[in-house]
Coordinates of C-alpha atoms in Angstrom, one line a residue:
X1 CA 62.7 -25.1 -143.8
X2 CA 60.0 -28.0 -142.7
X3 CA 57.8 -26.8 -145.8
X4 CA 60.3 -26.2 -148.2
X5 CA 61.6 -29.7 -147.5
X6 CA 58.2 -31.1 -147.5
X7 CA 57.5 -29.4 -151.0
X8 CA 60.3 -30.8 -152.6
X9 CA 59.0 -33.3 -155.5
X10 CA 62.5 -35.1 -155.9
X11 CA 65.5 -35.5 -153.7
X12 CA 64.0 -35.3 -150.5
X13 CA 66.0 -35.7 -147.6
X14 CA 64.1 -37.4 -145.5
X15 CA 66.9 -37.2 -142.0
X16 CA 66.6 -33.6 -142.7
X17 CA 62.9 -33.1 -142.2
X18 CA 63.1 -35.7 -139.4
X19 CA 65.6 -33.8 -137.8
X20 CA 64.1 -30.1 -138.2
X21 CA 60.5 -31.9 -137.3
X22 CA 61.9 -32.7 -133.5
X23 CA 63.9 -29.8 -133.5
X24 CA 61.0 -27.7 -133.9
X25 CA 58.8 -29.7 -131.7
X26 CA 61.6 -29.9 -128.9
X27 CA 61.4 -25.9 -129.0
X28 CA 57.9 -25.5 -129.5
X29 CA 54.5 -26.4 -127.4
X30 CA 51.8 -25.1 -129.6
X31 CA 52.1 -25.1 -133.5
X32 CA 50.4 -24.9 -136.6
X33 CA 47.7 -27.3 -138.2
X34 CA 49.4 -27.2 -141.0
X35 CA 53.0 -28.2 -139.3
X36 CA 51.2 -30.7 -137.3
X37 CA 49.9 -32.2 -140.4
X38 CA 53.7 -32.8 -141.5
X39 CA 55.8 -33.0 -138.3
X40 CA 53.5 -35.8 -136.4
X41 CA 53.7 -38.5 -139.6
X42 CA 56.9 -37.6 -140.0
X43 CA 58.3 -38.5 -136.6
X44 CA 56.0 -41.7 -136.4
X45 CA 57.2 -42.7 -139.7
X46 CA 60.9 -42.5 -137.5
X47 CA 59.5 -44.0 -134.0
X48 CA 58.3 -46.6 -136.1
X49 CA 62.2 -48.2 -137.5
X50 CA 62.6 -51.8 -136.4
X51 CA 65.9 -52.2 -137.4
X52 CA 68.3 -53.4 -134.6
X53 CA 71.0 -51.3 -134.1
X54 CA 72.0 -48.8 -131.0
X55 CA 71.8 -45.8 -133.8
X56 CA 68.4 -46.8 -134.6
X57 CA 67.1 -46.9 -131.0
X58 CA 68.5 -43.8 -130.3
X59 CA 66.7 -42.4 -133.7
X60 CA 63.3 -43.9 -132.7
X61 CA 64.0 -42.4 -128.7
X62 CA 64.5 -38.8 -129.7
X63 CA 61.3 -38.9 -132.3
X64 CA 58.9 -40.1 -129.5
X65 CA 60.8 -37.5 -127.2
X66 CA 60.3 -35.1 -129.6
X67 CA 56.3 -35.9 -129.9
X68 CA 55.8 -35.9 -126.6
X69 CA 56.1 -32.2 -126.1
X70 CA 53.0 -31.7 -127.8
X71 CA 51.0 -32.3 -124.7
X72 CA 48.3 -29.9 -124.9
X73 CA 47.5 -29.7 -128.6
X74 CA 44.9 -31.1 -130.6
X75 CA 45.8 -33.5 -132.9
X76 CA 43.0 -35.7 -134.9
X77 CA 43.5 -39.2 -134.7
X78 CA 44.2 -40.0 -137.9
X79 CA 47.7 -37.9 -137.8
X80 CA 48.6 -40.3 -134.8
X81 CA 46.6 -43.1 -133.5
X82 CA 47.2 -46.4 -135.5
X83 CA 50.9 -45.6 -135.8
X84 CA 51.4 -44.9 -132.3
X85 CA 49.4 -48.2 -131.1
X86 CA 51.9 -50.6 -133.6
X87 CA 54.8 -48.7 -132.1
X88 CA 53.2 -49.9 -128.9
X89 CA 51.9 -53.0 -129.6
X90 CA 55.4 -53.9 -131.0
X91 CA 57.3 -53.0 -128.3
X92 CA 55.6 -55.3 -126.1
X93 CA 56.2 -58.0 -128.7
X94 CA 59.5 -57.7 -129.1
X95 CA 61.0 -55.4 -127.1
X96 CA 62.1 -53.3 -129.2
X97 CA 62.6 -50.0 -127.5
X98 CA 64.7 -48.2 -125.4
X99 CA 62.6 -47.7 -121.2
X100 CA 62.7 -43.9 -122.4
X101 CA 61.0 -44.4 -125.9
X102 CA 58.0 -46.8 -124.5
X103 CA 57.6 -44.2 -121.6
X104 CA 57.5 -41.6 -124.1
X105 CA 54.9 -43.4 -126.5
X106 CA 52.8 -43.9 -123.9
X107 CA 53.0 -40.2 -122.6
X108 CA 52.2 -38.8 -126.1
X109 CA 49.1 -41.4 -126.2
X110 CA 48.0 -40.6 -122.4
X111 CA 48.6 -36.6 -123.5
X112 CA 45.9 -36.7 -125.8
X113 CA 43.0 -38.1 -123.6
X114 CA 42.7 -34.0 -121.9
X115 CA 40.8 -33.3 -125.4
X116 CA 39.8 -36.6 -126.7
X117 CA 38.0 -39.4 -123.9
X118 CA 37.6 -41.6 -126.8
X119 CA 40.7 -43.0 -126.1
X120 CA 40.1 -44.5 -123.3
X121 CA 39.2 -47.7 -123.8
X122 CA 42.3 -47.7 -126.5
X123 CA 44.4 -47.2 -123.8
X124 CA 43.1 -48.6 -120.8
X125 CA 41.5 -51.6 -122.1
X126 CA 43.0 -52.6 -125.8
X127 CA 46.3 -51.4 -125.0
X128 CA 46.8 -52.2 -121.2
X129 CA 48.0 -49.2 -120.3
X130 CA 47.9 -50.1 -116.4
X131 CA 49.8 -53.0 -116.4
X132 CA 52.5 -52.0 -118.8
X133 CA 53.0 -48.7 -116.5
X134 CA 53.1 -51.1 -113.4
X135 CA 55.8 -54.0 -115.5
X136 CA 57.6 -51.1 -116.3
X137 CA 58.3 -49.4 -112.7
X138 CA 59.1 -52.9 -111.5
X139 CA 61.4 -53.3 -113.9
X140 CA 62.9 -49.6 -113.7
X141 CA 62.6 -50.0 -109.5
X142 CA 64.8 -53.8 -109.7
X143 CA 67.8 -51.7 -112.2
X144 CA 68.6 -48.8 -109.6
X145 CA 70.3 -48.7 -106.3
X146 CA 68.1 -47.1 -104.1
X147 CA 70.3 -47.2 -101.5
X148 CA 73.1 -45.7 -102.9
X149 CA 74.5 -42.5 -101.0
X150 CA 74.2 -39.6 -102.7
X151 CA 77.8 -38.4 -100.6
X152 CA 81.0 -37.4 -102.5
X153 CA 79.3 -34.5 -104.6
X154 CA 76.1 -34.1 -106.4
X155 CA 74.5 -37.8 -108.2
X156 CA 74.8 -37.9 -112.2
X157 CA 70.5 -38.5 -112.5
X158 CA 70.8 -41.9 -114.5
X159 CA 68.4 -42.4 -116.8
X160 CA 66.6 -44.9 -115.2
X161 CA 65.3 -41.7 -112.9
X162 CA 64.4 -39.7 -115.5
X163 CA 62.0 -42.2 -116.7
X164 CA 60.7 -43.0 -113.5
X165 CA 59.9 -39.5 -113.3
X166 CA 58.2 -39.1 -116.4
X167 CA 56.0 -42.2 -115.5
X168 CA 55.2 -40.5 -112.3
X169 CA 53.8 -37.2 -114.5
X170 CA 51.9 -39.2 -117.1
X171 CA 50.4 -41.2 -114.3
X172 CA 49.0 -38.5 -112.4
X173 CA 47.7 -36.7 -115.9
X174 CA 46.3 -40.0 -116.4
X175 CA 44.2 -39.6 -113.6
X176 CA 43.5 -36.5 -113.7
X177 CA 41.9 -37.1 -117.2
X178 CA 40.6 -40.4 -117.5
X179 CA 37.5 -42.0 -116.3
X180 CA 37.5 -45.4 -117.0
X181 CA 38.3 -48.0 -114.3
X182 CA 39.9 -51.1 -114.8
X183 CA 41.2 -53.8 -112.0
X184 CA 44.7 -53.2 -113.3
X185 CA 44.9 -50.4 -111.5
X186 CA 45.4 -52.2 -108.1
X187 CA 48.4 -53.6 -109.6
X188 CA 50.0 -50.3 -110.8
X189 CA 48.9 -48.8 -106.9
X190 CA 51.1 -51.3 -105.7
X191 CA 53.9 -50.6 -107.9
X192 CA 53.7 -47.0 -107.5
X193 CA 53.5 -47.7 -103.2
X194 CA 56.8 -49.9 -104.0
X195 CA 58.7 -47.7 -105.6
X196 CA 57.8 -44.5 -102.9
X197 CA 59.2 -47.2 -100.4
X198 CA 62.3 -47.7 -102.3
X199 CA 63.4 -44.3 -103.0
X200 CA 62.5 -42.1 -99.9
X201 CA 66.0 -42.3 -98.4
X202 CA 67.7 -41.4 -101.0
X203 CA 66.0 -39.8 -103.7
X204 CA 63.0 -38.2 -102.7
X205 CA 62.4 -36.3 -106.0
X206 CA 61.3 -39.5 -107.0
X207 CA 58.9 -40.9 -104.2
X208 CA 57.5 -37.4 -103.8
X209 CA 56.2 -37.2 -107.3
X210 CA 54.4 -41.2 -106.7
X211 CA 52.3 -38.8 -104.6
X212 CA 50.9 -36.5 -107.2
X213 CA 49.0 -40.4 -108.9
X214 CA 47.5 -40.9 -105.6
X215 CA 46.1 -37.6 -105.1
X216 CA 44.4 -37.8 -108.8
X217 CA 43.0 -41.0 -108.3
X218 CA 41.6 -40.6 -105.1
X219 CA 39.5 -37.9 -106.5
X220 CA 37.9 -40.1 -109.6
X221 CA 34.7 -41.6 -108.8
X222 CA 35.9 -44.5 -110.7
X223 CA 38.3 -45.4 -108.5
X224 CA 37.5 -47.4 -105.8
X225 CA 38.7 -46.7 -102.9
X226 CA 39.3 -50.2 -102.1
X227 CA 42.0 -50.3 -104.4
X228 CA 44.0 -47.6 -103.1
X229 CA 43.5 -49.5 -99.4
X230 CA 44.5 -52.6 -101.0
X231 CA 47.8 -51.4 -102.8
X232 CA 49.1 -49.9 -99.6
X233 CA 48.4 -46.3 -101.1
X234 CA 46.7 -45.1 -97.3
X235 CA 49.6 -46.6 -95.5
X236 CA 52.0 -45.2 -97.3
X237 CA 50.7 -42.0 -97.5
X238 CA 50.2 -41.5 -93.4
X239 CA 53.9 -42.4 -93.2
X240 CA 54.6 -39.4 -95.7
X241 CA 52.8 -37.0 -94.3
X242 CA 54.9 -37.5 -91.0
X243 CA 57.8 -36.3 -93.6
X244 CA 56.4 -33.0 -94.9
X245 CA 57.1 -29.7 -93.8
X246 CA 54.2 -27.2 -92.8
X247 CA 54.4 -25.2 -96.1
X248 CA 55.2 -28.7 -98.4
X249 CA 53.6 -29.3 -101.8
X250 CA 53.3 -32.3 -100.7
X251 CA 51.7 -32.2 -97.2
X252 CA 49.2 -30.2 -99.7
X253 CA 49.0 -33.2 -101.9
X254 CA 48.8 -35.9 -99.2
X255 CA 45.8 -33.9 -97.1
X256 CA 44.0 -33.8 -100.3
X257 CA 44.1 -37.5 -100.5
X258 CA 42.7 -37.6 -97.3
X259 CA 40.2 -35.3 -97.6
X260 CA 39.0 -37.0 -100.9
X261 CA 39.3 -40.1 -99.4
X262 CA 37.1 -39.2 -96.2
X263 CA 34.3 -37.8 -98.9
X264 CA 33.9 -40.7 -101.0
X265 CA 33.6 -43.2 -97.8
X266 CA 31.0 -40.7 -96.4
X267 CA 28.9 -41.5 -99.9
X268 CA 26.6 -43.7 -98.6
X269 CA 25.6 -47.0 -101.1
X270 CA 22.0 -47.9 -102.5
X271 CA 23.1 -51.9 -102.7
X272 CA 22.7 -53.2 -99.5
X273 CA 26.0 -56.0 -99.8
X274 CA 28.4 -52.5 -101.1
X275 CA 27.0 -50.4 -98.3
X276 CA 28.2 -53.2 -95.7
X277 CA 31.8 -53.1 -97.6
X278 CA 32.0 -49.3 -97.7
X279 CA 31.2 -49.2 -93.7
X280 CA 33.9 -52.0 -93.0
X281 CA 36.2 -50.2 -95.5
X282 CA 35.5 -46.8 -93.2
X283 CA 36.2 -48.8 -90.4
X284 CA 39.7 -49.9 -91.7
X285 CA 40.4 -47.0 -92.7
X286 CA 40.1 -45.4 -89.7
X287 CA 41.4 -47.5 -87.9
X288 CA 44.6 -46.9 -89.5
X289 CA 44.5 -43.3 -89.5
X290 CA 44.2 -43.2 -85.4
X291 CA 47.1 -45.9 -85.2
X292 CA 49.1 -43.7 -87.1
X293 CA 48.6 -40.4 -85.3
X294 CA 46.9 -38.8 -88.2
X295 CA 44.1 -36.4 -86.1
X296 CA 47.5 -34.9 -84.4
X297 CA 49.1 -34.7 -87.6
X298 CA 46.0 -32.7 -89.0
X299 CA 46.5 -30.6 -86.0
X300 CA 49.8 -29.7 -86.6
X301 CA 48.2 -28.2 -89.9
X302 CA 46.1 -26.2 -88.4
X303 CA 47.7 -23.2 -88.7
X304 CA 48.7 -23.4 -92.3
X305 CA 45.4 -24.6 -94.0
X306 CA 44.8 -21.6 -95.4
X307 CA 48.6 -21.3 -96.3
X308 CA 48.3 -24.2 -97.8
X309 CA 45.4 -24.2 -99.8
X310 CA 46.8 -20.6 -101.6
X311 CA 50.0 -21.4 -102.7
X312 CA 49.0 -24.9 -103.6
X313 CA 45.6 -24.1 -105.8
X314 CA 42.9 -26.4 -103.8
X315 CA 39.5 -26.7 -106.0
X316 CA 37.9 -26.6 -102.5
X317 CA 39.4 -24.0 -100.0
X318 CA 40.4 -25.9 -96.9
X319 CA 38.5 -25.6 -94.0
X320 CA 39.6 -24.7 -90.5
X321 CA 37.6 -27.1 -88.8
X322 CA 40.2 -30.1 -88.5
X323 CA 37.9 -32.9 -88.0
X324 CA 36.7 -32.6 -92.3
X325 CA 39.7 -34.4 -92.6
X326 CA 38.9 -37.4 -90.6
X327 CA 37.3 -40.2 -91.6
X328 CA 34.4 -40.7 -89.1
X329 CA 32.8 -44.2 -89.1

């Protein structure tokens, strides 16, 4: 039906194609080059309506929801990248979007750096992808009740969750995938550390997923690990872990941080002014860690490393001797 539409010469209906396009996308991850080549300008052409109006929004949300399902596909740039950078560039103009189109924008733009790292300097430097992702939590963090009950039968998810979700994902594929630093991180690690705090009481979906950013970043070279100390990212994962069950995901997730953590701050520095910050960062660090018990919580573990390290996929296999996962000065 998408290519007899297309191949209409007259009377084309263009709500039609629009509407099979994200149909087909919403029920498809891996398609043709040749519907790629028709569904991915004709969505943009959609996400990309200004006009004012609730209908309209809602038009332009389900396109980019629609385009976002293509995570793992190829697409060449020229299908995609100057439409979706107006669309972005517009929005933070005038505002133009609904929170789960501009999430969506940017998760079908952050989607396409597993194939292509030539986006990253469109993305994390021309199109400030870091700060928008940390504006956008604040604001999604300041417009829910965190301390709402969830008592009186299951909570309706709003969908001010959903998208604070979905930020969560495309910020740890984000790390996972990109390799470019920039100082706006250490504003998006506090964001992230802000709304962990916020939800843990009463909807822990949510501040167990701000893990999954943490342990990506702490993994990328380009990261400093400075940032992550200075956003509150360390203290707030040694007051998770004291939350996680033996055989969690996210204990799994939190001892990673550590253990990548711990590695990095072993690496020793050839500048002599960085290799004094690295040892007093170490020392903080530490510091920390034995204020906040986490040598006994490491014990606890013991048991379940290699539990742990099985069901949850480690690229290095865990190793029983505990003290790997201390930061010695």
């Amino acid at each position: 039906m998408i290519l007899e539409e297309k191949k209409k010469k007259d009377e084309k209906n263009e709500k039609l194609q629009t509407d099979l396009c994200e149909c087909y996308l919403l029920l498809n991850m891996w398609i043709s080059s040749e519907l790629l080549s028709i569904c991915v300008p004709c969505l943009l052409k959609a996400a990309s309506k200004k006009e004012e109006s609730e209908d309209t929004r809602k038009e332009v949300e389900m396109a980019l929801l629609a385009l976002c399902n293509l995570r793992f596909i190829k697409i060449e740039q020229e299908l995609y990248l100057n439409e979706i950078k107006e669309i972005i560039q517009h929005h933070q103009e005038y505002h133009n979007l609904t929170r789960l189109a501009y999430q969506s924008a940017w998760r079908f733009l952050v989607s396409r750096l597993w194939d292509d790292n030539s986006l990253e300097k469109v993305i994390v430097v021309e199109q400030h992808f870091a700060r928008e992702a940390a504006r956008e939590l604040e604001e999604l963090s300041k417009s829910v009740d965190w301390k709402k009950n969830k008592k009186g039968g299951e909570r309706k998810e709003k969908e001010e969750m959903i998208t604070t979700l979905r930020w969560m994902q495309t910020l740890s594929f984000f790390f996972g995938n990109c390799y470019l630093w920039n100082e706006e991180y250490v504003e998006l690690f506090s964001s992230i550390v802000g709304v962990l705090r916020a939800s843990r009481d009463n909807y822990r979906e949510i501040s167990e997923k701000c893990i999954y950013p943490f342990e990506e970043a702490s993994g990328r070279r380009v990261v400093k690990i400075g940032s992550l100390w200075q956003s509150g990212a360390v203290d707030v994962a040694l007051e998770e872990i004291h939350k996680s069950a033996k055989d969690d995901e996210i204990a799994a997730k939190i001892l990673k941080f550590f253990m990548n953590v711990s590695r990095r701050l072993k690496e020793k520095k050839k500048d002599e002014i960085e290799e004094m910050k690295r040892k007093e960062l170490k020392r903080k660090i530490f510091e920390k860690m034995e204020e906040e018990g986490y040598e006994d919580v490491v014990t606890s573990f013991h048991k379940t490393f290699d539990f742990l390290s099985n069901k949850y996929f480690f690229d290095d296999a865990l190793s029983l001797d505990i003290f790997d996962y201390l930061v010695n000065v």
